[in-house]
């Protein structure tokens, strides 16, 4: 059953950070919304999204923050090493659509010990903190400053986050 959420304005935003278990959570959250009121695409323009009650996507937090300053944003975070190893595993699955591109190709073909010594490791290894950093400028900060910006984001009253490794507790 879907819930009658009323107004037609955005009521929930889900920032899906890849490899955090977000697909399962997104599907569970989406059950509460009529499919006509659920937006899951890349075009996160306020004028496009405002007609939907539930908005979800793989995007930096600063893009979601612009949609509606009153709406809570839900996300999942995962231990960075576990998230990275999951990304490597996914890249090595043949035929997976997210297994394209130079970084995925390197993850698929190089031994892990070789891959982590390349500059290519930065993109998958820092994705979570870059997406959570809160602004496009913060996403480009040196690692320790970017991580602090991401932690500050998670301290915000507007952000509700769960931890993948503690999913059952996080959903309570």
Coordinates of N, CA, C and O in Angstrom, one line a residue:
X1 N 0.8 -1.2 0.0 CA 0.0 0.0 0.0 C 0.9 1.2 0.0 O 1.9 1.3 0.6
X2 N 0.4 2.3 -0.7 CA 1.1 3.5 -0.7 C 0.4 4.5 0.3 O -0.7 4.3 0.7
X3 N 1.2 5.4 0.8 CA 0.7 6.4 1.8 C 0.2 7.6 1.0 O 0.8 8.0 0.0
X4 N -0.8 8.3 1.6 CA -1.3 9.5 1.0 C -0.5 10.7 1.7 O -0.8 11.0 2.8
X5 N 0.5 11.2 1.0 CA 1.4 12.2 1.6 C 0.8 13.6 1.3 O 1.4 14.6 1.8
X6 N -0.2 13.8 0.5 CA -0.9 15.1 0.4 C -0.3 16.1 -0.5 O -0.5 16.0 -1.7
X7 N 0.4 17.0 -0.1 CA 0.7 18.3 -0.7 C 1.2 18.4 -2.1 O 1.0 19.3 -2.8
X8 N 1.9 17.4 -2.5 CA 2.5 17.4 -3.9 C 3.9 18.0 -3.8 O 4.6 18.1 -4.8
X9 N 4.4 18.5 -2.6 CA 5.7 19.0 -2.5 C 6.6 17.9 -2.1 O 6.2 16.8 -1.6
X10 N 7.9 18.1 -2.2 CA 8.9 17.1 -1.8 C 8.8 16.9 -0.3 O 8.7 17.8 0.5
X11 N 8.6 15.6 0.0 CA 8.5 15.2 1.4 C 9.7 14.5 2.0 O 9.9 14.4 3.2
X12 N 10.4 13.8 1.0 CA 11.6 13.1 1.5 C 12.6 13.0 0.3 O 12.3 12.8 -0.8
X13 N 13.9 13.2 0.7 CA 15.0 13.1 -0.2 C 15.9 12.0 0.2 O 16.3 12.0 1.4
X14 N 16.3 11.2 -0.7 CA 17.3 10.1 -0.3 C 18.5 10.3 -1.2 O 18.4 10.1 -2.4
X15 N 19.6 10.6 -0.6 CA 20.9 10.7 -1.3 C 21.5 9.3 -1.3 O 21.8 8.7 -0.2
X16 N 21.5 8.7 -2.4 CA 22.0 7.3 -2.5 C 23.5 7.3 -2.8 O 23.9 7.6 -4.0
X17 N 24.3 7.0 -1.8 CA 25.8 6.9 -2.0 C 26.0 5.5 -2.5 O 25.6 4.5 -1.8
X18 N 26.6 5.3 -3.7 CA 26.8 4.0 -4.2 C 27.6 3.1 -3.3 O 28.5 3.5 -2.5
X19 N 27.2 1.8 -3.2 CA 27.9 0.7 -2.5 C 27.7 0.9 -1.0 O 28.5 0.5 -0.2
X20 N 26.5 1.4 -0.6 CA 26.2 1.6 0.9 C 25.0 0.8 1.2 O 24.6 0.8 2.4
X21 N 24.4 0.0 0.3 CA 23.2 -0.7 0.6 C 22.0 0.2 0.3 O 20.9 -0.1 0.7
X22 N 22.2 1.3 -0.4 CA 21.2 2.2 -0.7 C 20.1 1.7 -1.6 O 18.9 2.2 -1.4
X23 N 20.3 0.8 -2.5 CA 19.3 0.3 -3.3 C 18.2 -0.3 -2.5 O 17.0 -0.1 -2.7
X24 N 18.6 -1.1 -1.5 CA 17.6 -1.8 -0.7 C 16.8 -0.8 0.1 O 15.5 -0.9 0.2
X25 N 17.4 0.2 0.7 CA 16.7 1.2 1.4 C 15.8 2.1 0.5 O 14.7 2.3 0.9
X26 N 16.3 2.4 -0.7 CA 15.5 3.2 -1.6 C 14.2 2.5 -2.0 O 13.2 3.1 -2.0
X27 N 14.4 1.2 -2.3 CA 13.2 0.4 -2.6 C 12.2 0.4 -1.5 O 11.0 0.5 -1.7
X28 N 12.7 0.2 -0.3 CA 11.8 0.2 0.9 C 11.1 1.5 1.1 O 9.9 1.6 1.3
X29 N 11.9 2.6 1.0 CA 11.3 4.0 1.1 C 10.3 4.2 0.0 O 9.2 4.8 0.2
X30 N 10.6 3.8 -1.2 CA 9.7 4.0 -2.4 C 8.4 3.4 -2.2 O 7.4 3.8 -2.8
X31 N 8.3 2.3 -1.5 CA 7.0 1.6 -1.3 C 6.0 2.5 -0.6 O 4.8 2.2 -0.7
X32 N 6.4 3.5 0.0 CA 5.5 4.5 0.7 C 5.0 5.6 -0.2 O 4.2 6.4 0.2
X33 N 5.4 5.6 -1.4 CA 5.0 6.6 -2.4 C 4.4 6.0 -3.6 O 5.0 5.0 -4.2
X34 N 3.4 6.6 -4.1 CA 2.8 6.2 -5.4 C 4.0 6.4 -6.5 O 4.6 7.4 -6.4
X35 N 4.1 5.5 -7.4 CA 5.2 5.7 -8.4 C 5.2 7.0 -9.2 O 6.2 7.5 -9.6
X36 N 4.0 7.5 -9.3 CA 3.9 8.8 -10.1 C 4.5 10.0 -9.2 O 4.7 11.0 -9.8
X37 N 4.7 9.7 -8.0 CA 5.2 10.8 -7.1 C 6.7 10.5 -6.7 O 7.1 11.1 -5.7
X38 N 7.3 9.6 -7.4 CA 8.7 9.2 -7.0 C 9.6 9.6 -8.2 O 9.5 9.2 -9.3
X39 N 10.7 10.4 -7.8 CA 11.6 10.9 -8.8 C 13.0 10.2 -8.6 O 13.6 10.4 -7.5
X40 N 13.5 9.5 -9.6 CA 14.8 8.9 -9.6 C 15.5 9.1 -10.9 O 15.5 8.2 -11.7
X41 N 16.1 10.2 -11.1 CA 16.8 10.5 -12.3 C 17.9 11.5 -12.0 O 18.0 11.9 -10.8
X42 N 18.7 11.8 -12.9 CA 19.9 12.7 -12.7 C 19.5 14.2 -12.7 O 20.3 14.9 -12.1
X43 N 18.4 14.6 -13.2 CA 18.1 16.0 -13.3 C 17.5 16.5 -12.0 O 16.3 16.5 -11.8
X44 N 18.3 17.0 -11.1 CA 17.9 17.4 -9.8 C 17.6 18.9 -9.8 O 17.9 19.6 -8.8
X45 N 17.0 19.4 -10.8 CA 16.6 20.8 -10.8 C 15.3 21.0 -9.9 O 14.4 20.3 -10.1
X46 N 15.3 22.1 -9.1 CA 14.2 22.3 -8.2 C 12.8 22.3 -9.0 O 11.8 21.8 -8.6
X47 N 12.8 23.0 -10.2 CA 11.6 23.1 -10.9 C 11.1 21.7 -11.4 O 9.9 21.5 -11.5
X48 N 12.0 20.8 -11.6 CA 11.6 19.4 -12.1 C 11.2 18.6 -10.9 O 10.2 17.9 -11.0
X49 N 11.9 18.7 -9.8 CA 11.7 17.8 -8.6 C 10.5 18.2 -7.7 O 10.0 17.3 -7.1
X50 N 10.1 19.4 -7.7 CA 9.1 19.8 -6.8 C 7.8 19.2 -6.9 O 7.0 19.2 -6.0
X51 N 7.5 18.6 -8.1 CA 6.2 18.0 -8.3 C 6.2 16.5 -7.7 O 5.2 15.9 -7.7
X52 N 7.3 16.1 -7.2 CA 7.4 14.7 -6.6 C 7.5 14.7 -5.1 O 8.0 15.7 -4.5
X53 N 7.0 13.7 -4.5 CA 7.0 13.6 -3.0 C 8.3 13.0 -2.5 O 8.8 13.3 -1.5
X54 N 8.9 12.0 -3.3 CA 10.1 11.3 -3.0 C 11.1 11.5 -4.1 O 10.8 11.2 -5.2
X55 N 12.3 12.0 -3.7 CA 13.3 12.3 -4.7 C 14.5 11.5 -4.2 O 14.9 11.5 -3.1
X56 N 15.1 10.8 -5.2 CA 16.3 9.9 -4.9 C 17.3 10.0 -6.0 O 16.9 10.1 -7.2
X57 N 18.6 9.8 -5.7 CA 19.6 9.8 -6.7 C 21.0 9.7 -6.2 O 21.2 10.0 -5.0
X58 N 21.9 9.4 -7.1 CA 23.3 9.4 -6.9 C 23.8 10.9 -7.2 O 23.9 11.2 -8.4
X59 N 23.9 11.7 -6.2 CA 24.3 13.1 -6.5 C 25.0 13.6 -5.3 O 24.7 13.2 -4.1
X60 N 25.8 14.7 -5.5 CA 26.4 15.3 -4.3 C 25.4 16.0 -3.5 O 24.4 16.5 -4.0
X61 N 25.6 16.0 -2.2 CA 24.6 16.6 -1.2 C 24.2 18.0 -1.6 O 23.1 18.4 -1.5
X62 N 25.2 18.8 -2.1 CA 24.8 20.2 -2.3 C 23.7 20.3 -3.4 O 22.9 21.3 -3.4
X63 N 23.6 19.4 -4.3 CA 22.5 19.4 -5.3 C 21.2 19.1 -4.6 O 20.1 19.7 -5.0
X64 N 21.1 18.2 -3.6 CA 19.9 18.0 -2.9 C 19.5 19.1 -2.0 O 18.3 19.4 -1.8
X65 N 20.5 19.8 -1.4 CA 20.2 20.9 -0.5 C 19.5 22.0 -1.2 O 18.7 22.8 -0.5
X66 N 19.7 22.2 -2.4 CA 19.0 23.3 -3.2 C 17.6 23.0 -3.5 O 16.8 23.9 -3.9
X67 N 17.1 21.8 -3.4 CA 15.8 21.4 -3.8 C 14.7 22.0 -2.9 O 13.7 22.6 -3.3
X68 N 14.9 21.9 -1.6 CA 13.9 22.4 -0.6 C 14.6 22.5 0.7 O 15.0 21.5 1.3
X69 N 14.8 23.7 1.3 CA 15.5 23.8 2.5 C 14.8 23.3 3.8 O 15.4 23.2 4.8
X70 N 13.6 22.8 3.7 CA 12.9 22.3 4.8 C 12.8 20.8 4.9 O 12.4 20.3 5.9
X71 N 13.1 20.1 3.8 CA 13.0 18.7 3.7 C 14.2 18.0 4.3 O 15.3 18.3 4.0
X72 N 13.9 16.9 5.1 CA 15.0 16.1 5.6 C 15.6 15.3 4.5 O 14.9 14.9 3.5
X73 N 16.9 15.0 4.6 CA 17.6 14.2 3.6 C 18.1 13.0 4.3 O 18.8 13.0 5.3
X74 N 17.8 11.8 3.7 CA 18.2 10.5 4.3 C 19.3 10.0 3.5 O 19.3 10.1 2.2
X75 N 20.3 9.4 4.1 CA 21.4 8.7 3.4 C 21.9 7.6 4.2 O 21.6 7.5 5.4
X76 N 22.7 6.7 3.6 CA 23.4 5.6 4.3 C 24.9 5.9 4.1 O 25.3 6.3 3.0
X77 N 25.7 5.6 5.1 CA 27.1 5.6 5.0 C 27.7 4.3 5.4 O 27.0 3.5 6.0
X78 N 28.8 4.0 4.9 CA 29.4 2.7 5.1 C 30.9 2.9 5.4 O 31.5 3.8 4.9
X79 N 31.5 1.9 6.1 CA 32.9 2.0 6.4 C 33.6 2.2 5.1 O 33.4 1.4 4.1
X80 N 34.5 3.2 4.9 CA 35.1 3.5 3.6 C 35.8 2.3 3.0 O 35.8 2.1 1.8
X81 N 36.5 1.5 3.8 CA 37.2 0.3 3.2 C 36.2 -0.7 2.7 O 36.4 -1.2 1.6
X82 N 35.2 -1.0 3.4 CA 34.1 -1.9 3.0 C 33.4 -1.4 1.7 O 33.2 -2.1 0.8
X83 N 33.2 -0.1 1.6 CA 32.5 0.5 0.5 C 33.5 0.4 -0.7 O 33.0 0.1 -1.8
X84 N 34.7 0.7 -0.5 CA 35.7 0.6 -1.6 C 35.8 -0.8 -2.1 O 35.8 -1.1 -3.4
X85 N 35.9 -1.8 -1.2 CA 36.0 -3.2 -1.7 C 34.8 -3.7 -2.4 O 34.8 -4.4 -3.4
X86 N 33.6 -3.2 -2.0 CA 32.4 -3.5 -2.7 C 32.4 -2.9 -4.1 O 31.9 -3.5 -5.0
X87 N 32.9 -1.7 -4.2 CA 33.0 -1.1 -5.6 C 34.0 -1.9 -6.5 O 33.7 -2.1 -7.7
X88 N 35.1 -2.4 -5.9 CA 36.0 -3.2 -6.7 C 35.3 -4.5 -7.1 O 35.3 -4.9 -8.3
X89 N 34.6 -5.1 -6.2 CA 33.8 -6.4 -6.5 C 32.8 -6.1 -7.6 O 32.7 -6.9 -8.6
X90 N 32.1 -5.0 -7.5 CA 31.1 -4.7 -8.5 C 31.8 -4.4 -9.9 O 31.3 -4.9 -10.9
X91 N 32.9 -3.7 -9.9 CA 33.6 -3.5 -11.2 C 34.0 -4.8 -11.8 O 34.1 -4.9 -13.0
X92 N 34.3 -5.7 -11.0 CA 34.8 -7.0 -11.5 C 33.7 -7.9 -12.0 O 34.0 -8.9 -12.7
X93 N 32.5 -7.6 -11.7 CA 31.3 -8.3 -12.3 C 31.2 -8.0 -13.8 O 31.1 -6.9 -14.2
X94 N 31.3 -9.0 -14.6 CA 31.2 -8.8 -16.0 C 29.8 -8.3 -16.4 O 28.8 -8.8 -15.9
X95 N 29.8 -7.3 -17.3 CA 28.5 -6.8 -17.8 C 27.8 -5.9 -17.0 O 26.7 -5.4 -17.3
X96 N 28.2 -5.6 -15.8 CA 27.5 -4.6 -14.9 C 27.6 -3.2 -15.5 O 28.7 -2.8 -15.8
X97 N 26.5 -2.5 -15.6 CA 26.5 -1.2 -16.3 C 27.5 -0.2 -15.6 O 28.0 0.7 -16.2
X98 N 27.7 -0.3 -14.3 CA 28.6 0.7 -13.6 C 30.0 0.2 -13.7 O 30.9 0.8 -13.1
X99 N 30.3 -0.8 -14.4 CA 31.6 -1.3 -14.6 C 32.3 -0.8 -15.8 O 33.2 -1.5 -16.3
X100 N 31.9 0.3 -16.3 CA 32.5 0.9 -17.5 C 33.4 2.1 -17.0 O 33.4 2.5 -15.9
X101 N 34.2 2.6 -17.9 CA 35.1 3.7 -17.6 C 36.5 3.2 -17.2 O 36.7 2.1 -16.9
X102 N 37.4 4.2 -17.2 CA 38.8 4.0 -17.0 C 39.1 3.4 -15.6 O 39.8 2.5 -15.4
X103 N 38.4 4.0 -14.5 CA 38.7 3.5 -13.2 C 38.1 2.1 -13.0 O 38.8 1.2 -12.4
X104 N 36.9 1.9 -13.4 CA 36.3 0.5 -13.3 C 37.2 -0.5 -14.1 O 37.4 -1.6 -13.6
X105 N 37.6 -0.1 -15.3 CA 38.5 -1.0 -16.1 C 39.7 -1.4 -15.3 O 40.1 -2.5 -15.3
X106 N 40.3 -0.4 -14.6 CA 41.6 -0.7 -13.9 C 41.2 -1.6 -12.7 O 42.0 -2.5 -12.4
X107 N 40.1 -1.3 -12.0 CA 39.7 -2.2 -10.9 C 39.5 -3.6 -11.3 O 39.7 -4.5 -10.6
X108 N 39.0 -3.7 -12.5 CA 38.6 -5.1 -13.0 C 39.9 -5.8 -13.5 O 40.0 -7.0 -13.3
X109 N 40.8 -5.1 -14.0 CA 42.0 -5.8 -14.6 C 43.2 -5.9 -13.8 O 44.1 -6.7 -14.0
X110 N 43.4 -4.9 -12.9 CA 44.6 -4.9 -12.1 C 44.5 -5.7 -10.8 O 43.4 -5.8 -10.3
X111 N 45.5 -6.2 -10.3 CA 45.5 -6.8 -9.0 C 45.3 -5.7 -8.0 O 45.7 -4.5 -8.2
X112 N 44.5 -5.9 -6.9 CA 44.1 -4.9 -6.0 C 45.3 -4.2 -5.4 O 45.3 -2.9 -5.3
X113 N 46.4 -4.9 -5.1 CA 47.6 -4.3 -4.5 C 48.2 -3.3 -5.5 O 48.9 -2.3 -5.1
X114 N 48.1 -3.6 -6.8 CA 48.6 -2.7 -7.8 C 47.7 -1.5 -8.0 O 48.2 -0.4 -8.1
X115 N 46.4 -1.7 -8.0 CA 45.4 -0.7 -8.2 C 45.5 0.4 -7.1 O 45.5 1.6 -7.4
X116 N 45.7 0.0 -5.9 CA 45.7 1.0 -4.8 C 47.0 1.8 -4.8 O 47.0 2.9 -4.1
X117 N 48.0 1.5 -5.6 CA 49.2 2.3 -5.7 C 49.1 3.3 -6.9 O 50.0 4.1 -7.1
X118 N 47.9 3.3 -7.6 CA 47.8 4.2 -8.7 C 47.0 5.5 -8.3 O 46.3 5.4 -7.2
X119 N 47.0 6.5 -9.1 CA 46.2 7.7 -8.8 C 44.7 7.4 -9.0 O 43.9 8.1 -8.5
X120 N 44.4 6.4 -9.8 CA 43.0 6.0 -10.1 C 42.2 5.6 -8.8 O 41.0 5.7 -8.8
X121 N 42.9 5.2 -7.8 CA 42.3 4.8 -6.5 C 41.5 5.9 -5.8 O 40.6 5.7 -5.1
X122 N 41.9 7.2 -6.1 CA 41.3 8.3 -5.4 C 39.8 8.5 -5.7 O 39.1 8.8 -4.8
X123 N 39.4 8.2 -6.9 CA 38.0 8.4 -7.2 C 37.1 7.5 -6.4 O 36.2 7.9 -5.7
X124 N 37.3 6.2 -6.5 CA 36.4 5.3 -5.7 C 36.7 5.4 -4.2 O 35.7 5.2 -3.4
X125 N 37.9 5.6 -3.8 CA 38.2 5.6 -2.4 C 37.7 6.9 -1.6 O 37.4 6.8 -0.4
X126 N 37.4 8.0 -2.4 CA 37.0 9.2 -1.7 C 35.6 9.6 -2.1 O 35.1 10.6 -1.7
X127 N 34.9 8.7 -2.8 CA 33.5 9.1 -3.3 C 32.6 9.5 -2.2 O 31.9 10.5 -2.2
X128 N 32.5 8.7 -1.1 CA 31.6 8.9 0.0 C 31.8 10.3 0.6 O 30.8 11.1 0.8
X129 N 33.0 10.6 0.9 CA 33.3 11.9 1.6 C 33.0 13.1 0.6 O 32.5 14.1 1.0
X130 N 33.3 12.9 -0.7 CA 33.0 13.9 -1.7 C 31.5 14.2 -1.9 O 31.1 15.3 -1.9
X131 N 30.7 13.1 -1.9 CA 29.3 13.3 -2.0 C 28.7 13.9 -0.8 O 27.7 14.6 -0.8
X132 N 29.3 13.7 0.4 CA 28.7 14.2 1.7 C 29.3 15.6 2.0 O 28.8 16.2 3.0
X133 N 30.3 16.1 1.3 CA 31.0 17.3 1.7 C 30.1 18.5 1.9 O 30.5 19.4 2.6
X134 N 29.0 18.6 1.2 CA 28.1 19.7 1.5 C 28.1 20.8 0.4 O 27.2 21.6 0.3
X135 N 29.2 20.9 -0.3 CA 29.3 21.9 -1.4 C 30.3 21.4 -2.4 O 31.1 20.5 -2.1
X136 N 30.2 21.9 -3.6 CA 31.2 21.5 -4.7 C 32.6 21.9 -4.3 O 33.5 21.2 -4.6
X137 N 32.7 23.1 -3.6 CA 34.1 23.5 -3.2 C 34.6 22.6 -2.1 O 35.8 22.2 -2.2
X138 N 33.8 22.2 -1.2 CA 34.3 21.3 -0.1 C 34.7 19.9 -0.6 O 35.6 19.3 -0.1
X139 N 34.0 19.5 -1.7 CA 34.4 18.2 -2.3 C 35.8 18.2 -2.9 O 36.3 17.1 -3.0
X140 N 36.3 19.3 -3.1 CA 37.7 19.4 -3.7 C 38.7 19.7 -2.7 O 39.9 19.9 -3.0
X141 N 38.4 19.8 -1.4 CA 39.3 20.1 -0.4 C 40.3 18.9 -0.2 O 40.0 17.8 -0.6
X142 N 41.4 19.2 0.5 CA 42.3 18.1 0.8 C 41.6 17.1 1.7 O 40.6 17.5 2.4
X143 N 42.0 15.9 1.7 CA 41.3 14.8 2.4 C 40.8 15.1 3.8 O 39.7 14.9 4.1
X144 N 41.7 15.5 4.7 CA 41.3 15.8 6.1 C 40.3 16.9 6.2 O 39.4 16.8 7.0
X145 N 40.4 17.9 5.4 CA 39.3 19.0 5.4 C 38.0 18.5 4.8 O 37.0 18.8 5.3
X146 N 38.1 17.7 3.7 CA 36.9 17.2 3.1 C 36.1 16.2 4.1 O 34.9 16.3 4.2
X147 N 36.9 15.4 4.8 CA 36.3 14.5 5.7 C 35.6 15.3 6.9 O 34.5 15.0 7.3
X148 N 36.3 16.3 7.3 CA 35.7 17.2 8.4 C 34.4 17.8 7.9 O 33.4 17.9 8.6
X149 N 34.4 18.3 6.6 CA 33.2 18.9 6.0 C 32.1 17.8 5.9 O 30.9 18.1 6.2
X150 N 32.4 16.6 5.6 CA 31.4 15.5 5.5 C 30.9 15.2 6.9 O 29.7 15.0 7.0
X151 N 31.7 15.2 7.9 CA 31.3 14.9 9.3 C 30.4 16.1 9.7 O 29.4 15.8 10.4
X152 N 30.7 17.3 9.4 CA 29.9 18.4 9.7 C 28.5 18.3 9.1 O 27.5 18.6 9.7
X153 N 28.5 17.8 7.9 CA 27.2 17.6 7.2 C 26.3 16.6 8.0 O 25.2 16.8 8.2
X154 N 27.0 15.5 8.4 CA 26.2 14.5 9.1 C 25.7 14.9 10.5 O 24.8 14.4 11.0
X155 N 26.3 16.0 11.0 CA 25.9 16.6 12.3 C 24.7 17.5 12.1 O 24.0 17.8 13.1
X156 N 24.3 17.8 10.9 CA 23.2 18.7 10.6 C 21.9 18.1 11.0 O 21.7 16.9 10.8
X157 N 21.0 18.9 11.5 CA 19.7 18.4 11.9 C 18.9 18.0 10.7 O 17.9 17.3 10.8
X158 N 19.3 18.5 9.5 CA 18.5 18.2 8.3 C 18.8 16.8 7.7 O 18.1 16.3 6.9
X159 N 20.0 16.2 8.2 CA 20.4 15.0 7.6 C 20.1 13.8 8.6 O 20.4 13.9 9.8
X160 N 19.5 12.8 8.1 CA 19.2 11.6 8.8 C 20.1 10.5 8.1 O 19.9 10.3 6.9
X161 N 21.0 9.9 8.9 CA 21.8 8.9 8.2 C 21.8 7.6 9.0 O 21.6 7.5 10.2
X162 N 22.0 6.5 8.2 CA 22.1 5.2 8.8 C 23.5 4.7 8.4 O 24.1 5.2 7.6
X163 N 23.9 3.6 9.1 CA 25.2 3.0 8.9 C 24.9 1.6 8.4 O 24.3 0.8 9.0
X164 N 25.5 1.3 7.2 CA 25.2 0.1 6.5 C 25.6 -1.1 7.4 O 24.8 -2.1 7.5
X165 N 26.7 -1.1 8.1 CA 27.1 -2.2 8.9 C 26.2 -2.4 10.1 O 26.2 -3.4 10.8
X166 N 25.3 -1.4 10.4 CA 24.4 -1.5 11.5 C 23.0 -1.2 11.0 O 22.2 -0.4 11.6
X167 N 22.6 -1.7 9.9 CA 21.4 -1.4 9.2 C 20.1 -1.6 10.1 O 19.3 -0.7 10.1
X168 N 20.0 -2.7 10.7 CA 18.8 -3.0 11.5 C 18.7 -1.9 12.6 O 17.6 -1.3 12.8
X169 N 19.7 -1.5 13.3 CA 19.7 -0.5 14.3 C 19.4 0.9 13.6 O 18.6 1.7 14.2
X170 N 20.0 1.1 12.5 CA 19.8 2.4 11.8 C 18.4 2.6 11.4 O 17.9 3.8 11.3
X171 N 17.6 1.6 11.1 CA 16.3 1.7 10.6 C 15.3 1.9 11.7 O 14.1 2.2 11.5
X172 N 15.7 1.8 13.0 CA 14.8 1.9 14.1 C 14.5 3.4 14.4 O 15.2 4.2 14.2

